[in-house]
Short mmCIF file of C-alpha atoms in Angstrom, two decimals:
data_model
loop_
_atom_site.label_atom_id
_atom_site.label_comp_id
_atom_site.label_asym_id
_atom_site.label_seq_id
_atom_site.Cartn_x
_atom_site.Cartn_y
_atom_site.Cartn_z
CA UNK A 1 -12.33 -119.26 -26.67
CA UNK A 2 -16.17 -119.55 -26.40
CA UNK A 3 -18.33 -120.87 -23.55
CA UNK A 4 -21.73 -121.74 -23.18
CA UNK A 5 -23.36 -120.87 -20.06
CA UNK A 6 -26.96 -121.39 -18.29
CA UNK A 7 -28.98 -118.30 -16.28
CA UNK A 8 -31.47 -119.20 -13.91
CA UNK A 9 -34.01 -116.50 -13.86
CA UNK A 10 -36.53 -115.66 -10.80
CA UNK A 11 -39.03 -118.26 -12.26
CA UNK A 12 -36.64 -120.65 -12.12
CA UNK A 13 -36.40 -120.99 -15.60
CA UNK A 14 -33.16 -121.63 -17.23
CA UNK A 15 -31.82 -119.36 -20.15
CA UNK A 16 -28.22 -120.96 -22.21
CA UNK A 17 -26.51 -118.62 -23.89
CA UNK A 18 -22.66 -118.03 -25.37
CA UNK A 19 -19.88 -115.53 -25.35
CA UNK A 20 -16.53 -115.29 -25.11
CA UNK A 21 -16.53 -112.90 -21.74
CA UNK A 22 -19.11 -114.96 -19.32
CA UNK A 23 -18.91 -112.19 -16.55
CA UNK A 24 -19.28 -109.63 -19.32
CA UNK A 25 -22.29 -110.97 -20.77
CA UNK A 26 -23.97 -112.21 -17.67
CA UNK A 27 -23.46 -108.46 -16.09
CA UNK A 28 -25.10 -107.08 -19.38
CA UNK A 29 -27.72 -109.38 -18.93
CA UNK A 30 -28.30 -108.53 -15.31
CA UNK A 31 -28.11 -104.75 -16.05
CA UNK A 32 -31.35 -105.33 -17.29
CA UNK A 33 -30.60 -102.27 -20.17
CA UNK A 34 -30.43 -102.78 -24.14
CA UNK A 35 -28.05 -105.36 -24.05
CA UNK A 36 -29.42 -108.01 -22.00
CA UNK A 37 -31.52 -110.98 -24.08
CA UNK A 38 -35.20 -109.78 -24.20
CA UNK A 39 -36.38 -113.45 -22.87
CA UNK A 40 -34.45 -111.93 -19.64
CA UNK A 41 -35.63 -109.05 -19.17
CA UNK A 42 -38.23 -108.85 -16.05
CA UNK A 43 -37.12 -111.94 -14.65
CA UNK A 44 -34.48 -111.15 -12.29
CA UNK A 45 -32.81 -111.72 -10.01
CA UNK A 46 -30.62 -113.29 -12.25
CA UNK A 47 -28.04 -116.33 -11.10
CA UNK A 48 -25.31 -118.08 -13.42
CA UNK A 49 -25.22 -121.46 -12.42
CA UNK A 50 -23.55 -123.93 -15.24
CA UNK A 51 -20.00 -122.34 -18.03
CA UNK A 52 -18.31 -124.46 -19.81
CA UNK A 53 -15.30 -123.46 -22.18
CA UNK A 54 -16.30 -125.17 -25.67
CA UNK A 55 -14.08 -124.11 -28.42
CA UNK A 56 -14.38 -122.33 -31.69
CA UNK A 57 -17.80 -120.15 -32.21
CA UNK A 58 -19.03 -123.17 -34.37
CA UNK A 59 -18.91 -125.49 -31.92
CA UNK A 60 -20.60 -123.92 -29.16
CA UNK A 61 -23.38 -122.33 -31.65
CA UNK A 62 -24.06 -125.94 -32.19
CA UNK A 63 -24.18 -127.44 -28.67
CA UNK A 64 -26.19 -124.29 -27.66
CA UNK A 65 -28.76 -125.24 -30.26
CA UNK A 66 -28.58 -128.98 -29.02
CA UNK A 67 -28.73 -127.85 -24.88
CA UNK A 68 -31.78 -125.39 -25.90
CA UNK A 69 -33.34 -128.37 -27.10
CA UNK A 70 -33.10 -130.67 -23.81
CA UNK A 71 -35.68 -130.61 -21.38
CA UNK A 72 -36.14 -128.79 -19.03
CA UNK A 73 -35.37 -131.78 -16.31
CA UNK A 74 -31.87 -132.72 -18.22
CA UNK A 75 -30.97 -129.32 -18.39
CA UNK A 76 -31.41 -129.48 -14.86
CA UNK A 77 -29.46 -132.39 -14.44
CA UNK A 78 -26.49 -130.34 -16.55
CA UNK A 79 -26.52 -127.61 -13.92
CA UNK A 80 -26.50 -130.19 -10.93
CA UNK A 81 -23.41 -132.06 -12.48
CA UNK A 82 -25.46 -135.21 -12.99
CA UNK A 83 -24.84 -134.72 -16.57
CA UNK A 84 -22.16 -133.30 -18.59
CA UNK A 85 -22.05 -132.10 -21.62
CA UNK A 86 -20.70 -135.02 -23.26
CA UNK A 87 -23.84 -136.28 -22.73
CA UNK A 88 -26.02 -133.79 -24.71
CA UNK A 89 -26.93 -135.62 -28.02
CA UNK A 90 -30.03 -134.01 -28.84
CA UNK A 91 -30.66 -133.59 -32.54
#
């Protein structure tokens, strides 16, 4: 199973991402070391604030595209819950 998932970093900038171990990935990408995304590094603290379980590596490669794509307010609107991802229809 795959999920997508959003990092706020310390300039409150938001970073979506996918995996199929959240904690794992978010802990590599807090460790700060060779692992984590280079857009990441230097802007920690890092917080995980929006996962959602998506489906088959296909699908969530494709709604990560379309989220990384949204503005930054409707991304924020994702994170608050105002929006879901049902809702993403960016092409």
């Amino acid at each position: 199973m795959w999920h997508l998932y959003i990092i706020r970093c310390s300039d409150s900038s938001l970073y979506t991402g996918i995996t199929t171990d959240v904690e794992r990935r978010f802990n590599e990408h807090a460790g700060q070391g060779k692992l984590c995304a280079k857009y990441l590094r230097g802007k920690d603290p890092l917080a995980l604030v929006f996962t959602a379980q998506v489906g088959r590596r296909s699908e969530a490669s494709q709604l990560e595209t379309r989220v990384k794509r949204l503005a930054k307010a409707d991304k924020e609107l994702l994170v608050g819950g105002q929006k879901t991802l049902a809702d993403v229809d960016v092409r």
